[in-house]
């Protein structure tokens, strides 16, 4: 009989736990199973009741016998919370005793709550409070017990070998190169019942396992972009700091196979005096608002001149817009002048008579459309308020007409929180042509005393880094990356969490 050690992986659903099951399944010494605690009493109780029989030292559970029969020395069980608060599965006790913690060396999987809930919504799970409860319980279990290990999903994607090696070391199992590629299928897992096997291998409800089944290696998955601004803010303000603290704390405790890059990035941000931002599509939803405003104006043109369809006008205008904005508004015109110029080119392209009154009307319709649809990005106001409360300086560095940026800031309530507004229009330089360096010189700011957050990799983060400024890419739908020189976030409130040094702060 082979000596068998039990290891537990704890997670919330849709956080990458099935991916980790596949990774562990590649180790020849490991047998992998799931939900023994959650589903062990499925047939014997009318309400949800955890089954703790796997923690019995007698190894009498049927799955133990299957693992030992295969000659495995380690059995790994994935234990997840549920997704529905009403069922009582979001905050139950998974590991019942201190002795069980010591014996099973649990690992806790943390993924950005924004990405988790986005995945929940894709499969129709909408109990956001269930996620808040489950994530809070997960975090408290990890923080209040020794001998545990945190796995950050985003680090697993970015640095798979280092992350898997660290987990293997914690679990006392040997690392093998095959753990980074998938050769085994779900049928190699051990199931606690025929029902569980049917769920994983036949039914696959809601396509829950499609992503992992179709993958041949550890790779990032695209976002579904299903979360509202309100949902993002709620998740960030309730459990977002727990994620960020675990991410940075995990980095600071890494083994020799890891660096302290996340923890060092946190220290870097906290040392900055100046927090600078792009405005359009970083602090507010410019593309959506501009698209809606443009359609209002073009619809008016098409109504008066039906020979030019709305779709034809859109196609022509897109070409004109790309050409007219290529100089990044560096020639000092007002926003109204720029807009009238573009509309005049559009009308001429469609052989429509250009008059001053018609251009005035189109520019007015566009501005009205902007006013009706402009919306702050999730957490923008919370972040700026927090920065000012910490005596930080806030600067906007934007490519656009000065008057338009001032109008937008006032309309959205940002003006009281901004110390300096700089535009390419005012400075006569684009971001890629030296605007960042000129800003530092004009305002006598050291390059190492500023961080810049923007949504464009080339014009924002690369240009800022070229001037020696720490830069963070704001990329909604991306994985969070906490590394100086490569940092990215998908929610502005993550900046708040990163520089807030109070424990458990929201």
Coordinates of C-alpha atoms in Angstrom, one line a residue:
X1 CA 0.0 0.0 0.0
X2 CA 1.3 3.4 -1.0
X3 CA 1.5 6.2 1.6
X4 CA -0.9 8.9 0.5
X5 CA -0.9 12.6 1.4
X6 CA -4.0 14.8 0.9
X7 CA -3.7 18.3 -0.5
X8 CA -6.5 20.9 -0.8
X9 CA -7.0 23.7 -3.3
X10 CA -9.6 26.2 -2.2
X11 CA -11.2 28.7 -4.7
X12 CA -14.3 30.5 -5.8
X13 CA -15.9 29.3 -9.0
X14 CA -14.5 30.6 -12.3
X15 CA -11.2 31.6 -10.9
X16 CA -9.0 29.1 -12.7
X17 CA -9.3 26.1 -10.3
X18 CA -10.1 23.7 -13.1
X19 CA -7.0 24.9 -15.0
X20 CA -4.9 24.0 -11.8
X21 CA -6.6 20.6 -11.7
X22 CA -5.3 19.9 -15.2
X23 CA -1.8 21.1 -14.3
X24 CA -1.7 18.8 -11.3
X25 CA -3.1 15.9 -13.3
X26 CA 0.1 16.0 -15.4
X27 CA 2.2 15.0 -12.4
X28 CA 2.6 11.3 -12.4
X29 CA 2.6 11.1 -8.6
X30 CA -0.7 13.0 -8.2
X31 CA -4.3 12.0 -8.4
X32 CA -6.8 14.8 -8.8
X33 CA -10.3 15.0 -7.6
X34 CA -12.8 17.7 -6.8
X35 CA -15.6 18.8 -4.4
X36 CA -15.3 15.9 -2.0
X37 CA -16.4 18.2 0.9
X38 CA -19.1 20.1 -1.1
X39 CA -20.7 17.1 -2.8
X40 CA -20.0 14.2 -0.5
X41 CA -23.4 14.3 1.2
X42 CA -25.3 15.2 -2.0
X43 CA -27.5 12.1 -1.9
X44 CA -28.0 11.8 1.9
X45 CA -29.2 15.3 2.8
X46 CA -32.1 17.5 1.6
X47 CA -30.1 20.7 2.3
X48 CA -26.4 21.5 1.7
X49 CA -24.2 19.8 4.3
X50 CA -20.4 19.6 3.9
X51 CA -18.8 16.1 4.1
X52 CA -15.6 16.0 6.1
X53 CA -14.9 12.3 5.8
X54 CA -11.9 13.0 3.6
X55 CA -10.1 14.4 6.6
X56 CA -10.3 11.1 8.4
X57 CA -6.8 9.7 9.0
X58 CA -8.0 6.3 8.1
X59 CA -8.1 7.1 4.4
X60 CA -11.3 5.2 4.1
X61 CA -12.9 7.4 1.5
X62 CA -13.4 5.6 -1.9
X63 CA -11.4 8.2 -3.8
X64 CA -8.4 7.5 -1.6
X65 CA -8.6 3.9 -2.5
X66 CA -8.7 4.8 -6.2
X67 CA -5.7 7.0 -5.8
X68 CA -3.6 4.4 -4.0
X69 CA -4.7 1.8 -6.5
X70 CA -3.1 4.0 -9.2
X71 CA 0.1 4.1 -7.2
X72 CA -0.2 7.8 -6.5
X73 CA 1.5 9.4 -3.5
X74 CA -0.6 12.6 -3.4
X75 CA -4.4 13.2 -3.8
X76 CA -5.3 16.8 -4.6
X77 CA -8.9 17.8 -4.1
X78 CA -10.3 21.1 -5.6
X79 CA -12.8 22.5 -3.1
X80 CA -14.9 25.4 -4.3
X81 CA -17.5 27.7 -2.7
X82 CA -20.8 28.0 -4.5
X83 CA -22.3 30.9 -6.6
X84 CA -25.7 31.2 -4.9
X85 CA -26.0 32.7 -1.5
X86 CA -29.4 31.2 -0.9
X87 CA -28.0 27.7 -1.1
X88 CA -25.6 28.3 1.8
X89 CA -22.6 27.4 -0.3
X90 CA -20.7 30.7 -0.3
X91 CA -19.3 30.8 3.2
X92 CA -19.3 27.2 4.6
X93 CA -16.4 25.7 6.5
X94 CA -14.3 23.7 4.0
X95 CA -11.4 22.7 6.3
X96 CA -12.9 21.9 9.7
X97 CA -9.9 21.7 12.1
X98 CA -6.4 23.1 12.7
X99 CA -5.1 19.5 12.4
X100 CA -6.7 19.3 8.9
X101 CA -5.0 22.6 7.9
X102 CA -1.7 21.2 9.1
X103 CA -2.1 17.9 7.3
X104 CA -3.5 19.1 4.0
X105 CA -1.3 22.2 3.5
X106 CA -4.2 24.1 1.6
X107 CA -3.5 26.4 -1.3
X108 CA -5.9 29.3 -1.9
X109 CA -6.4 30.5 -5.5
X110 CA -7.1 34.2 -6.0
X111 CA -8.2 35.8 -9.2
X112 CA -9.1 39.4 -9.9
X113 CA -12.8 39.7 -8.8
X114 CA -13.6 41.7 -11.8
X115 CA -12.6 38.9 -14.1
X116 CA -14.3 36.3 -11.9
X117 CA -17.6 38.0 -12.0
X118 CA -17.3 38.7 -15.7
X119 CA -16.9 34.9 -16.2
X120 CA -19.9 34.3 -13.8
X121 CA -22.1 36.5 -15.9
X122 CA -21.1 34.7 -19.1
X123 CA -22.7 31.5 -17.7
X124 CA -25.7 33.3 -16.2
X125 CA -24.6 33.6 -12.5
X126 CA -25.6 37.0 -11.2
X127 CA -25.5 36.7 -7.4
X128 CA -22.8 39.4 -6.9
X129 CA -23.2 39.2 -3.2
X130 CA -22.5 35.5 -3.4
X131 CA -19.1 36.3 -4.9
X132 CA -18.4 39.0 -2.3
X133 CA -19.2 36.5 0.5
X134 CA -17.3 33.6 -1.0
X135 CA -14.2 35.8 -1.8
X136 CA -14.2 37.3 1.7
X137 CA -14.4 33.8 3.2
X138 CA -11.6 32.6 1.0
X139 CA -9.4 35.5 2.0
X140 CA -10.1 35.1 5.7
X141 CA -9.3 31.4 5.6
X142 CA -6.0 32.2 4.0
X143 CA -5.1 35.0 6.3
X144 CA -6.1 33.5 9.6
X145 CA -4.3 30.1 9.3
X146 CA -0.6 29.3 9.1
X147 CA 0.9 26.8 6.7
X148 CA -1.2 28.0 3.7
X149 CA -0.2 29.2 0.3
X150 CA -1.7 31.8 -2.1
X151 CA -1.8 31.3 -5.8
X152 CA -2.5 34.4 -7.9
X153 CA -4.2 33.4 -11.2
X154 CA -2.7 36.4 -13.0
X155 CA 0.8 35.3 -11.9
X156 CA 0.1 31.8 -13.0
X157 CA -0.7 33.1 -16.5
X158 CA 2.3 35.5 -16.6
X159 CA 4.8 33.2 -15.0
X160 CA 3.5 29.6 -15.2
X161 CA 6.7 27.7 -14.4
X162 CA 7.6 29.8 -11.4
X163 CA 4.1 29.7 -10.0
X164 CA 3.7 26.0 -10.4
X165 CA 7.1 25.3 -8.9
X166 CA 6.2 27.3 -5.9
X167 CA 3.0 25.4 -5.5
X168 CA 4.8 22.1 -5.9
X169 CA 7.2 23.1 -3.2
X170 CA 4.4 24.0 -0.8
X171 CA 2.6 20.7 -1.4
X172 CA 5.8 18.5 -1.3
X173 CA 5.3 17.2 -4.8
X174 CA 7.8 17.0 -7.5
X175 CA 7.7 19.4 -10.4
X176 CA 7.8 18.1 -13.9
X177 CA 7.9 19.9 -17.2
X178 CA 4.8 18.2 -18.5
X179 CA 2.8 20.2 -15.9
X180 CA 3.0 23.2 -18.3
X181 CA 1.3 21.4 -21.2
X182 CA -1.8 19.2 -21.2
X183 CA -1.7 15.6 -22.4
X184 CA -4.3 14.2 -20.0
X185 CA -8.1 14.7 -20.3
X186 CA -10.8 15.1 -17.7
X187 CA -11.2 11.3 -17.8
X188 CA -8.0 11.0 -15.9
X189 CA -9.5 12.7 -12.9
X190 CA -10.9 10.7 -9.9
X191 CA -14.6 11.4 -9.3
X192 CA -16.4 11.0 -6.0
X193 CA -19.6 9.7 -7.7
X194 CA -21.0 8.8 -11.1
X195 CA -22.9 12.1 -11.0
X196 CA -19.7 14.1 -10.6
X197 CA -18.1 12.2 -13.5
X198 CA -21.1 12.8 -15.7
X199 CA -21.0 16.5 -15.0
X200 CA -17.4 16.9 -16.0
X201 CA -17.2 14.5 -18.9
X202 CA -20.6 14.4 -20.5
X203 CA -23.0 17.1 -19.4
X204 CA -20.6 20.0 -19.0
X205 CA -23.4 22.3 -17.9
X206 CA -23.3 25.8 -19.3
X207 CA -20.1 25.0 -21.1
X208 CA -18.2 25.5 -17.8
X209 CA -15.2 23.4 -18.7
X210 CA -14.9 24.3 -22.4
X211 CA -12.0 26.7 -22.0
X212 CA -9.8 24.3 -20.1
X213 CA -10.8 21.3 -22.3
X214 CA -9.9 23.2 -25.4
X215 CA -6.6 24.6 -24.1
X216 CA -3.2 22.8 -24.7
X217 CA -1.2 25.0 -22.4
X218 CA -1.5 27.7 -19.7
X219 CA -2.8 30.8 -21.4
X220 CA -4.8 34.0 -20.8
X221 CA -8.4 34.0 -21.7
X222 CA -10.3 37.0 -23.2
X223 CA -12.7 39.0 -21.2
X224 CA -16.4 39.0 -21.9
X225 CA -16.9 42.7 -20.9
X226 CA -20.3 42.0 -19.3
X227 CA -19.9 44.0 -16.1
X228 CA -21.4 47.4 -15.5
X229 CA -19.7 50.4 -14.0
X230 CA -21.8 49.9 -10.8
X231 CA -20.8 46.3 -10.5
X232 CA -17.1 47.1 -11.0
X233 CA -17.2 49.7 -8.3
X234 CA -19.1 47.4 -5.9
X235 CA -16.6 44.6 -6.3
X236 CA -13.6 46.9 -6.0
X237 CA -15.0 48.6 -2.9
X238 CA -15.9 45.4 -1.2
X239 CA -13.3 42.8 -2.1
X240 CA -10.9 44.5 -4.5
X241 CA -8.4 45.4 -1.8
X242 CA -8.3 41.8 -0.5
X243 CA -7.2 40.7 -4.0
X244 CA -4.5 43.4 -4.3
X245 CA -3.2 42.9 -0.8
X246 CA -2.9 39.1 -1.4
X247 CA -1.2 39.7 -4.7
X248 CA 1.4 42.1 -3.3
X249 CA 1.8 40.1 -0.1
X250 CA 2.2 36.8 -2.0
X251 CA 5.0 38.5 -4.0
X252 CA 6.8 39.7 -0.9
X253 CA 6.9 36.1 0.4
X254 CA 8.0 34.4 -2.8
X255 CA 10.6 31.7 -2.8
X256 CA 13.9 32.0 -4.6
X257 CA 12.1 31.0 -7.8
X258 CA 10.2 34.3 -7.7
X259 CA 11.0 38.0 -7.4
X260 CA 9.4 40.6 -5.3
X261 CA 8.2 42.5 -8.3
X262 CA 4.6 43.1 -7.2
X263 CA 5.6 44.3 -3.7
X264 CA 8.3 46.5 -5.2
X265 CA 5.8 48.0 -7.6
X266 CA 3.5 48.9 -4.7
X267 CA 6.4 50.6 -2.9
X268 CA 7.2 52.4 -6.1
X269 CA 3.7 53.8 -6.5
X270 CA 3.4 54.8 -2.9
X271 CA 6.6 56.9 -3.2
X272 CA 5.1 59.1 -6.0
X273 CA 4.0 62.7 -5.4
X274 CA 2.4 63.2 -8.9
X275 CA -0.3 60.9 -10.3
X276 CA -1.0 61.9 -13.9
X277 CA -3.7 60.5 -16.2
X278 CA -4.8 60.5 -19.7
X279 CA -8.4 61.9 -19.8
X280 CA -10.3 60.4 -22.8
X281 CA -11.0 56.7 -22.3
X282 CA -9.0 56.6 -19.1
X283 CA -11.1 58.7 -16.7
X284 CA -14.2 58.8 -18.8
X285 CA -15.9 56.9 -21.7
X286 CA -14.9 59.1 -24.6
X287 CA -15.2 56.6 -27.5
X288 CA -18.7 55.6 -26.6
X289 CA -19.8 59.2 -26.1
X290 CA -18.1 60.5 -29.2
X291 CA -19.6 57.7 -31.3
X292 CA -23.1 58.5 -30.1
X293 CA -22.6 62.2 -30.6
X294 CA -21.2 61.6 -34.1
X295 CA -24.2 59.4 -35.0
X296 CA -26.6 62.2 -33.9
X297 CA -24.9 64.7 -36.3
X298 CA -24.6 62.2 -39.2
X299 CA -28.2 61.1 -38.8
X300 CA -29.3 64.8 -39.1
X301 CA -27.2 65.1 -42.4
X302 CA -28.7 61.9 -43.8
X303 CA -32.2 63.1 -42.9
X304 CA -31.7 66.3 -44.9
X305 CA -29.8 64.7 -47.7
X306 CA -31.2 61.1 -48.1
X307 CA -28.9 60.5 -51.1
X308 CA -26.1 59.9 -48.5
X309 CA -27.0 57.0 -46.3
X310 CA -26.0 57.0 -42.6
X311 CA -23.6 54.1 -43.2
X312 CA -21.9 55.9 -46.1
X313 CA -21.5 59.0 -44.0
X314 CA -20.0 56.9 -41.1
X315 CA -17.5 55.4 -43.4
X316 CA -16.4 58.7 -44.9
X317 CA -16.3 60.4 -41.5
X318 CA -14.1 57.6 -40.0
X319 CA -11.6 58.2 -42.7
X320 CA -11.6 62.0 -42.2
X321 CA -11.4 61.6 -38.4
X322 CA -8.3 59.4 -38.7
X323 CA -6.6 61.9 -41.0
X324 CA -7.6 65.1 -39.1
X325 CA -6.6 63.8 -35.7
X326 CA -3.2 62.4 -36.8
X327 CA -1.4 65.5 -35.5
X328 CA -2.9 65.0 -32.0
X329 CA -4.5 68.5 -31.9
X330 CA -1.1 70.3 -31.6
X331 CA -1.9 73.3 -33.8
X332 CA -3.9 75.3 -31.2
X333 CA -7.4 75.3 -32.6
X334 CA -10.6 75.1 -30.5
X335 CA -12.7 72.0 -30.3
X336 CA -15.5 73.7 -32.3
X337 CA -13.0 74.6 -35.0
X338 CA -11.8 71.1 -35.3
X339 CA -15.3 69.7 -35.4
X340 CA -16.5 72.1 -38.0
X341 CA -13.5 71.3 -40.1
X342 CA -14.2 67.6 -40.1
X343 CA -17.9 68.1 -40.9
X344 CA -17.0 70.5 -43.7
X345 CA -14.7 67.8 -45.2
X346 CA -17.6 65.3 -44.9
X347 CA -20.1 67.4 -46.6
X348 CA -17.7 68.2 -49.4
X349 CA -16.9 64.5 -49.9
X350 CA -20.7 63.9 -50.4
X351 CA -21.3 66.9 -52.6
X352 CA -23.4 68.6 -50.0
X353 CA -23.4 72.4 -49.9
X354 CA -21.3 73.7 -46.9
X355 CA -22.7 76.7 -45.1
X356 CA -21.8 78.4 -41.8
X357 CA -25.2 77.8 -40.3
X358 CA -25.2 74.1 -41.3
X359 CA -21.8 73.6 -39.7
X360 CA -22.9 75.5 -36.5
X361 CA -25.9 73.2 -36.3
X362 CA -23.8 70.0 -36.7
X363 CA -21.3 71.2 -34.1
X364 CA -24.1 72.0 -31.7
X365 CA -25.7 68.6 -32.2
X366 CA -22.3 66.9 -31.6
X367 CA -21.7 68.8 -28.3
X368 CA -25.2 68.1 -27.1
X369 CA -24.7 64.4 -27.9
X370 CA -21.5 64.4 -25.9
X371 CA -23.1 66.1 -22.9
X372 CA -25.9 63.5 -22.8
X373 CA -23.6 60.5 -23.0
X374 CA -20.3 61.3 -21.2
X375 CA -19.8 59.0 -18.3
X376 CA -16.9 58.5 -15.9
X377 CA -15.0 55.3 -15.8
X378 CA -15.7 53.0 -12.9
X379 CA -14.0 54.3 -9.8
X380 CA -12.6 57.5 -11.4
X381 CA -14.0 59.9 -8.8
X382 CA -13.3 57.6 -5.9
X383 CA -9.7 57.4 -7.0
X384 CA -9.2 61.1 -7.4
X385 CA -10.8 61.9 -4.1
X386 CA -8.6 59.4 -2.4
X387 CA -5.4 60.8 -4.0
X388 CA -6.3 64.3 -2.8
X389 CA -7.0 62.9 0.7
X390 CA -3.4 61.5 0.7
X391 CA -2.0 64.9 -0.4
X392 CA -1.0 63.6 -3.8
X393 CA -0.8 65.9 -6.8
X394 CA -3.0 65.1 -9.8
X395 CA -2.3 66.0 -13.4
X396 CA -4.2 65.4 -16.6
X397 CA -1.9 65.0 -19.7
X398 CA -4.1 64.7 -22.7
X399 CA -4.0 65.0 -26.5
X400 CA -6.9 67.2 -27.3
X401 CA -8.2 70.8 -27.6
X402 CA -7.7 72.6 -24.3
X403 CA -11.3 74.0 -24.2
X404 CA -12.8 70.6 -24.8
X405 CA -10.8 69.0 -22.0
X406 CA -11.7 71.8 -19.6
X407 CA -15.4 71.5 -20.5
X408 CA -15.3 67.7 -20.0
X409 CA -13.6 67.9 -16.6
X410 CA -16.1 70.5 -15.4
X411 CA -19.1 68.5 -16.7
X412 CA -17.9 65.3 -15.0
X413 CA -17.0 66.9 -11.7
X414 CA -13.3 66.3 -12.0
X415 CA -12.0 69.9 -11.9
X416 CA -11.8 70.2 -8.1
X417 CA -9.5 67.2 -7.9
X418 CA -7.0 68.2 -10.7
X419 CA -4.0 70.4 -9.9
X420 CA -2.7 70.7 -13.5
X421 CA -4.2 70.2 -16.9
X422 CA -1.8 69.8 -19.8
X423 CA -2.9 69.3 -23.4
X424 CA -1.1 68.7 -26.7
X425 CA -3.2 71.6 -28.0
X426 CA -1.7 74.0 -25.3
X427 CA 1.9 72.7 -25.5
X428 CA 2.2 72.2 -29.3
X429 CA 3.6 68.7 -28.8
X430 CA 2.1 65.2 -29.0
X431 CA 2.8 62.5 -26.5
X432 CA 5.0 60.6 -28.9
X433 CA 6.9 63.7 -29.8
X434 CA 8.1 64.8 -26.4
X435 CA 5.1 66.0 -24.5
X436 CA 6.0 64.1 -21.3
X437 CA 9.5 65.5 -21.1
X438 CA 8.2 69.0 -21.7
X439 CA 5.7 68.6 -18.9
X440 CA 8.4 67.5 -16.5
X441 CA 10.6 70.5 -17.5
X442 CA 7.8 73.1 -17.3
X443 CA 6.6 72.0 -13.9
X444 CA 10.0 71.1 -12.5
X445 CA 9.0 67.6 -11.6
X446 CA 11.5 64.7 -11.3
X447 CA 10.8 61.8 -13.6
X448 CA 11.0 59.4 -10.7
X449 CA 8.3 61.4 -8.7
X450 CA 5.5 60.8 -11.2
X451 CA 3.4 57.9 -12.4
X452 CA 1.2 58.1 -15.5
X453 CA -1.9 56.0 -16.2
X454 CA -3.4 55.8 -19.7
X455 CA -5.3 53.5 -22.0
X456 CA -3.0 53.6 -25.1
X457 CA 0.1 51.4 -25.1
X458 CA 2.0 53.4 -27.6
X459 CA 0.9 57.0 -27.0
X460 CA 0.5 56.7 -23.3
X461 CA 2.6 54.1 -21.5
X462 CA 5.4 53.6 -24.0
X463 CA 5.8 57.4 -24.5
X464 CA 5.8 58.0 -20.7
X465 CA 8.3 55.3 -20.1
X466 CA 10.6 56.8 -22.8
X467 CA 10.6 60.0 -20.7
X468 CA 11.6 58.0 -17.6
X469 CA 8.1 58.1 -16.0
X470 CA 6.6 55.0 -14.4
X471 CA 3.6 54.1 -16.4
X472 CA 0.5 51.9 -15.9
X473 CA -1.6 50.7 -18.8
X474 CA -5.3 51.0 -18.2
X475 CA -6.7 48.1 -20.2
X476 CA -10.3 47.0 -19.4
X477 CA -10.7 43.3 -19.9
X478 CA -7.0 42.5 -19.3
X479 CA -5.4 40.7 -16.5
X480 CA -3.9 42.8 -13.7
X481 CA -0.1 42.9 -13.9
X482 CA 1.9 44.4 -11.0
X483 CA 5.4 44.8 -12.3
X484 CA 7.3 48.1 -12.8
X485 CA 7.8 48.7 -16.5
X486 CA 5.0 46.3 -17.5
X487 CA 2.2 47.3 -15.1
X488 CA -1.4 47.1 -16.3
X489 CA -4.8 47.4 -14.5
X490 CA -8.4 46.9 -15.6
X491 CA -10.0 49.2 -13.0
X492 CA -8.9 52.6 -11.7
X493 CA -9.7 51.6 -8.1
X494 CA -6.8 49.2 -8.2
X495 CA -4.5 52.2 -8.1
X496 CA -6.3 53.2 -4.9
X497 CA -5.8 49.8 -3.4
X498 CA -2.2 49.7 -4.3
X499 CA -1.3 52.9 -2.5
X500 CA -3.6 52.5 0.4
X501 CA -1.4 51.0 3.1
X502 CA -4.2 50.4 5.7
X503 CA -5.0 46.7 6.3
X504 CA -8.4 45.6 5.1
X505 CA -9.2 49.0 3.6
X506 CA -11.9 49.3 1.0

